[in-house]
PDB file of C-alpha atoms in Angstrom:
ATOM      1  CA  MET A1301     -16.991   9.933  19.536  1.00 78.00           C
ATOM      2  CA  THR A1302     -18.709  13.326  19.222  1.00 93.00           C
ATOM      3  CA  HIS A1303     -18.009  15.933  16.223  1.00 92.00           C
ATOM      4  CA  LYS A1304     -16.208  18.110  18.983  1.00 94.00           C
ATOM      5  CA  SER A1305     -14.036  15.146  19.910  1.00 96.00           C
ATOM      6  CA  LEU A1306     -12.987  14.228  16.612  1.00 94.00           C
ATOM      7  CA  ALA A1307     -12.263  17.806  15.542  1.00 93.00           C
ATOM      8  CA  ASP A1308     -10.031  18.335  18.684  1.00 96.00           C
ATOM      9  CA  ALA A1309      -8.345  14.978  17.816  1.00 97.00           C
ATOM     10  CA  LEU A1310      -7.297  16.011  14.406  1.00 97.00           C
ATOM     11  CA  LYS A1311      -6.591  19.372  15.337  1.00 96.00           C
ATOM     12  CA  ARG A1312      -3.811  17.807  17.678  1.00 97.00           C
ATOM     13  CA  LEU A1313      -2.713  15.625  15.052  1.00 98.00           C
ATOM     14  CA  GLU A1314      -2.023  18.614  12.657  1.00 98.00           C
ATOM     15  CA  ARG A1315      -0.292  20.435  15.470  1.00 98.00           C
ATOM     16  CA  HIS A1316       1.721  17.596  15.974  1.00 98.00           C
ATOM     17  CA  GLY A1317       2.632  17.295  12.238  1.00 98.00           C
ATOM     18  CA  ARG A1318       1.093  13.783  11.881  1.00 98.00           C
ATOM     19  CA  VAL A1319      -1.576  14.961   9.314  1.00 98.00           C
ATOM     20  CA  THR A1320      -2.201  18.176   7.160  1.00 98.00           C
ATOM     21  CA  ARG A1321      -5.303  19.903   6.839  1.00 97.00           C
ATOM     22  CA  THR A1322      -6.661  21.128   3.467  1.00 97.00           C
ATOM     23  CA  VAL A1323      -9.812  23.433   3.163  1.00 96.00           C
ATOM     24  CA  ILE A1324     -11.711  22.733  -0.176  1.00 96.00           C
ATOM     25  CA  PRO A1325     -13.701  25.933  -1.303  1.00 95.00           C
ATOM     26  CA  THR A1326     -16.752  24.207  -2.189  1.00 95.00           C
ATOM     27  CA  THR A1327     -20.319  24.767  -0.612  1.00 93.00           C
ATOM     28  CA  PRO A1328     -20.326  23.911   2.194  1.00 93.00           C
ATOM     29  CA  ILE A1329     -16.613  23.945   2.588  1.00 93.00           C
ATOM     30  CA  GLY A1330     -14.786  20.852   2.657  1.00 95.00           C
ATOM     31  CA  VAL A1331     -12.117  19.666   4.518  1.00 94.00           C
ATOM     32  CA  VAL A1332      -9.453  16.906   3.544  1.00 96.00           C
ATOM     33  CA  TYR A1333      -6.760  15.597   6.066  1.00 97.00           C
ATOM     34  CA  THR A1334      -3.558  13.832   4.610  1.00 98.00           C
ATOM     35  CA  ILE A1335      -1.299  11.631   6.783  1.00 97.00           C
ATOM     36  CA  THR A1336       2.146  13.494   6.658  1.00 98.00           C
ATOM     37  CA  SER A1337       5.405  11.257   6.411  1.00 98.00           C
ATOM     38  CA  LEU A1338       5.721  11.849  10.219  1.00 98.00           C
ATOM     39  CA  GLY A1339       2.042   9.922  10.296  1.00 97.00           C
ATOM     40  CA  HIS A1340       3.240   7.199   8.491  1.00 97.00           C
ATOM     41  CA  SER A1341       6.195   6.509  10.260  1.00 98.00           C
ATOM     42  CA  LEU A1342       3.848   5.278  12.981  1.00 96.00           C
ATOM     43  CA  ARG A1343       2.613   2.626  11.087  1.00 96.00           C
ATOM     44  CA  GLU A1344       5.124   0.153  12.072  1.00 97.00           C
ATOM     45  CA  PRO A1345       5.047   0.821  15.849  1.00 97.00           C
ATOM     46  CA  PHE A1346       1.200   0.645  15.684  1.00 96.00           C
ATOM     47  CA  GLU A1347       1.120  -2.876  13.722  1.00 97.00           C
ATOM     48  CA  ALA A1348       3.555  -4.110  16.368  1.00 98.00           C
ATOM     49  CA  LEU A1349       1.331  -2.829  19.258  1.00 97.00           C
ATOM     50  CA  CYS A1350      -1.916  -4.431  17.462  1.00 97.00           C
ATOM     51  CA  SER A1351      -0.108  -7.843  16.590  1.00 98.00           C
ATOM     52  CA  TRP A1352       1.218  -7.753  20.435  1.00 98.00           C
ATOM     53  CA  ALA A1353      -2.653  -6.907  21.867  1.00 97.00           C
ATOM     54  CA  LEU A1354      -3.781  -9.599  19.264  1.00 98.00           C
ATOM     55  CA  ALA A1355      -1.378 -12.251  20.835  1.00 98.00           C
ATOM     56  CA  GLN A1356      -2.091 -11.032  24.260  1.00 98.00           C
ATOM     57  CA  GLU A1357      -6.050 -11.263  24.048  1.00 98.00           C
ATOM     58  CA  GLN A1358      -6.286 -14.412  25.976  1.00 98.00           C
ATOM     59  CA  ALA A1359      -4.154 -13.406  28.770  1.00 98.00           C
ATOM     60  CA  MET A1360      -5.489  -9.838  29.017  1.00 98.00           C
ATOM     61  CA  ALA A1361      -9.240 -11.195  29.309  1.00 98.00           C
ATOM     62  CA  GLU A1362      -8.005 -13.913  32.060  1.00 98.00           C
ATOM     63  CA  ALA A1363      -6.677 -10.837  33.962  1.00 98.00           C
ATOM     64  CA  VAL A1364      -9.983  -8.989  33.615  1.00 98.00           C
ATOM     65  CA  THR A1365     -11.976 -11.911  34.803  1.00 97.00           C
ATOM     66  CA  ALA A1366      -9.347 -12.333  37.862  1.00 97.00           C
ATOM     67  CA  TYR A1367      -9.598  -8.673  38.619  1.00 98.00           C
ATOM     68  CA  ASP A1368     -13.337  -8.751  38.626  1.00 97.00           C
ATOM     69  CA  LYS A1369     -13.497 -11.831  40.756  1.00 97.00           C
ATOM     70  CA  SER A1370     -11.205 -10.021  43.127  1.00 97.00           C
ATOM     71  CA  ARG A1371     -13.564  -7.113  43.699  1.00 95.00           C
ATOM     72  CA  GLU A1372     -16.717  -9.213  44.372  1.00 92.00           C
TER      73      GLU A1372
END
């Protein structure tokens, strides 16, 4: 991920209320991002998605193999 793409992603997260951005008046200027309560509310759905992906890892690998073989 490039610096610009990370900065753009953080701006989108801030815009949608998932993080807050605090500028620290240091030299050079620092920035701290903090997850909001809205951002924290995504923890359970993300954990469920990660659990699902881990449980389906073999099936997805088999699907990729089958797809690739069908394209040969």
